[in-house]
XYZ file of C-alpha atoms in Angstrom:
184
model
C -133.051 4.880 65.861
C -129.566 3.159 64.708
C -128.031 6.460 65.242
C -129.149 6.326 69.167
C -128.574 2.312 69.195
C -124.976 2.916 68.184
C -124.435 6.496 70.393
C -121.284 8.040 69.131
C -119.425 10.333 70.999
C -117.588 13.341 69.719
C -114.428 10.902 69.185
C -116.068 8.524 66.435
C -115.354 8.878 63.290
C -118.567 8.464 61.268
C -119.187 6.262 57.789
C -121.785 5.446 55.469
C -120.091 3.649 52.546
C -123.354 4.087 50.453
C -124.374 7.572 51.450
C -126.413 8.376 48.981
C -127.792 12.147 50.276
C -125.892 11.635 53.390
C -128.892 11.199 55.350
C -127.145 8.581 58.190
C -124.602 11.235 58.548
C -127.118 14.275 58.835
C -128.743 12.568 61.719
C -125.831 11.838 63.235
C -124.501 14.969 63.197
C -127.904 16.398 64.755
C -127.555 13.495 67.388
C -124.110 14.882 68.539
C -125.208 18.787 68.891
C -127.724 17.999 71.074
C -125.916 15.675 72.986
C -122.524 17.421 73.099
C -123.918 20.693 72.556
C -121.405 22.628 75.042
C -118.459 20.477 73.923
C -118.930 22.126 70.556
C -118.811 25.227 71.426
C -114.832 24.193 71.787
C -112.691 25.266 68.735
C -110.773 21.907 68.892
C -114.156 20.220 69.731
C -115.950 21.998 66.525
C -112.816 21.331 64.315
C -112.853 17.872 64.970
C -116.072 17.458 63.980
C -116.401 19.543 60.851
C -113.571 17.845 59.018
C -112.654 14.677 60.850
C -116.291 13.202 61.691
C -117.770 12.200 58.780
C -116.876 9.913 55.965
C -119.203 9.037 53.178
C -119.043 6.993 50.005
C -120.725 7.241 46.656
C -120.111 6.462 42.810
C -123.010 8.732 41.897
C -122.066 12.459 40.884
C -125.434 13.856 41.086
C -125.779 12.338 44.329
C -122.481 13.099 46.089
C -123.810 16.629 45.266
C -127.052 16.274 47.552
C -125.310 14.852 49.743
C -122.271 17.561 50.018
C -125.722 20.108 49.938
C -128.141 18.296 52.792
C -124.553 18.513 55.294
C -124.080 21.931 54.727
C -127.770 22.557 55.550
C -127.182 21.345 58.419
C -123.801 22.371 59.262
C -121.573 20.073 58.404
C -119.808 21.838 56.231
C -116.341 20.124 55.468
C -116.815 16.400 55.367
C -114.916 13.540 53.737
C -117.331 12.502 50.935
C -115.424 10.172 48.252
C -116.834 10.062 44.709
C -115.786 6.223 44.501
C -117.600 2.890 44.172
C -117.182 1.527 47.713
C -117.095 -2.261 46.590
C -114.311 -1.467 44.063
C -110.354 -1.495 43.808
C -110.407 1.933 44.048
C -111.261 1.422 47.254
C -108.737 -0.598 49.210
C -107.898 2.103 51.415
C -110.665 2.255 53.314
C -109.348 -0.417 55.989
C -109.893 -0.032 59.647
C -110.883 3.670 59.160
C -114.399 4.156 60.883
C -115.386 3.902 64.369
C -119.253 3.676 63.306
C -120.775 3.142 60.508
C -124.125 3.885 59.320
C -125.454 2.247 56.423
C -128.625 1.384 53.711
C -126.338 -0.682 50.706
C -127.713 -1.552 48.235
C -129.305 -4.979 48.027
C -130.332 -5.614 44.421
C -127.786 -7.170 42.254
C -124.409 -9.097 41.960
C -121.243 -7.355 40.976
C -118.225 -8.352 38.709
C -115.838 -10.458 41.041
C -112.669 -8.907 39.217
C -114.069 -5.250 40.188
C -114.320 -5.892 43.724
C -111.954 -4.882 45.969
C -109.970 -8.518 46.867
C -110.149 -7.108 50.688
C -113.334 -7.649 50.617
C -113.588 -10.592 48.544
C -111.147 -12.293 51.301
C -113.851 -11.611 54.045
C -116.685 -12.579 51.819
C -116.216 -14.664 48.882
C -119.696 -13.664 46.481
C -121.120 -12.082 43.615
C -123.913 -10.397 45.938
C -123.815 -6.701 47.020
C -125.667 -6.934 49.953
C -123.285 -9.710 51.200
C -119.814 -8.056 50.207
C -120.982 -4.489 51.305
C -121.189 -6.261 55.129
C -117.653 -7.865 53.857
C -116.925 -3.903 53.096
C -118.156 -2.716 56.473
C -116.067 -4.944 58.112
C -113.026 -4.461 56.195
C -113.602 -0.574 56.965
C -114.517 -0.875 60.914
C -111.580 -0.227 63.515
C -111.341 -2.791 66.438
C -113.911 -1.822 68.936
C -115.998 0.003 66.062
C -119.646 -0.837 65.741
C -122.192 -0.724 63.111
C -125.809 -0.658 62.096
C -126.475 -1.936 58.967
C -129.915 -2.669 57.130
C -129.754 -6.025 55.454
C -132.713 -8.531 53.790
C -133.611 -11.045 55.162
C -131.796 -13.630 52.761
C -128.283 -12.286 54.820
C -129.865 -14.219 58.100
C -131.451 -17.123 56.440
C -129.126 -17.519 53.003
C -127.878 -20.954 52.669
C -125.142 -20.102 49.665
C -121.549 -20.488 51.249
C -121.060 -16.966 50.861
C -124.355 -16.168 53.219
C -122.696 -18.927 55.676
C -119.094 -17.142 55.403
C -120.548 -13.670 56.204
C -122.394 -15.078 59.366
C -119.742 -16.723 60.607
C -117.606 -13.758 60.167
C -119.991 -11.500 61.999
C -120.223 -14.462 64.908
C -117.019 -16.266 65.276
C -114.856 -12.531 65.123
C -117.146 -9.941 65.733
C -119.903 -8.990 68.920
C -123.212 -9.140 67.094
C -125.659 -7.443 69.889
C -128.861 -7.674 67.879
C -130.898 -8.514 65.461
C -134.133 -5.821 64.610
C -137.317 -6.690 62.102
C -138.747 -4.407 61.146
C -142.734 -5.016 59.633
C -143.465 -5.042 55.908
């Protein structure tokens, strides 16, 4: 559903900053193959599709291997899978790189503020991972980019300064098109 909502094209650069087994990237690849089957027959489109369309980030080496295998089994042979903690200072280069971000980031837990990329902290000053990932997503999107992200209800209704800060950022500086609430 999320892939269909963002309606990727062959011109997009798709990222999942919490890639896990790369399910969103696989689903996007399948969507693109269905929608652009004829164009993907051309070598220039196939080259971009294979080498410059997909970016995944994951800090668990086992999940990187599983995600890479999943992508390969679905015909995506050379994605950019980065072995990095997406929220850390090691990922500061991820700025305005993607035109589409699809994510189901971890909701539980908090991080040591000093370990988080300062550019993300500038967007949302928090230790909560669900808020920090939203900051990372906003930082990583190119102008005009779009994102579909699974978030807990607390992001929408939390009253802390950080919750208010990220909602203000999304509403004032970006274009929120929909909030879809799914039954538990």
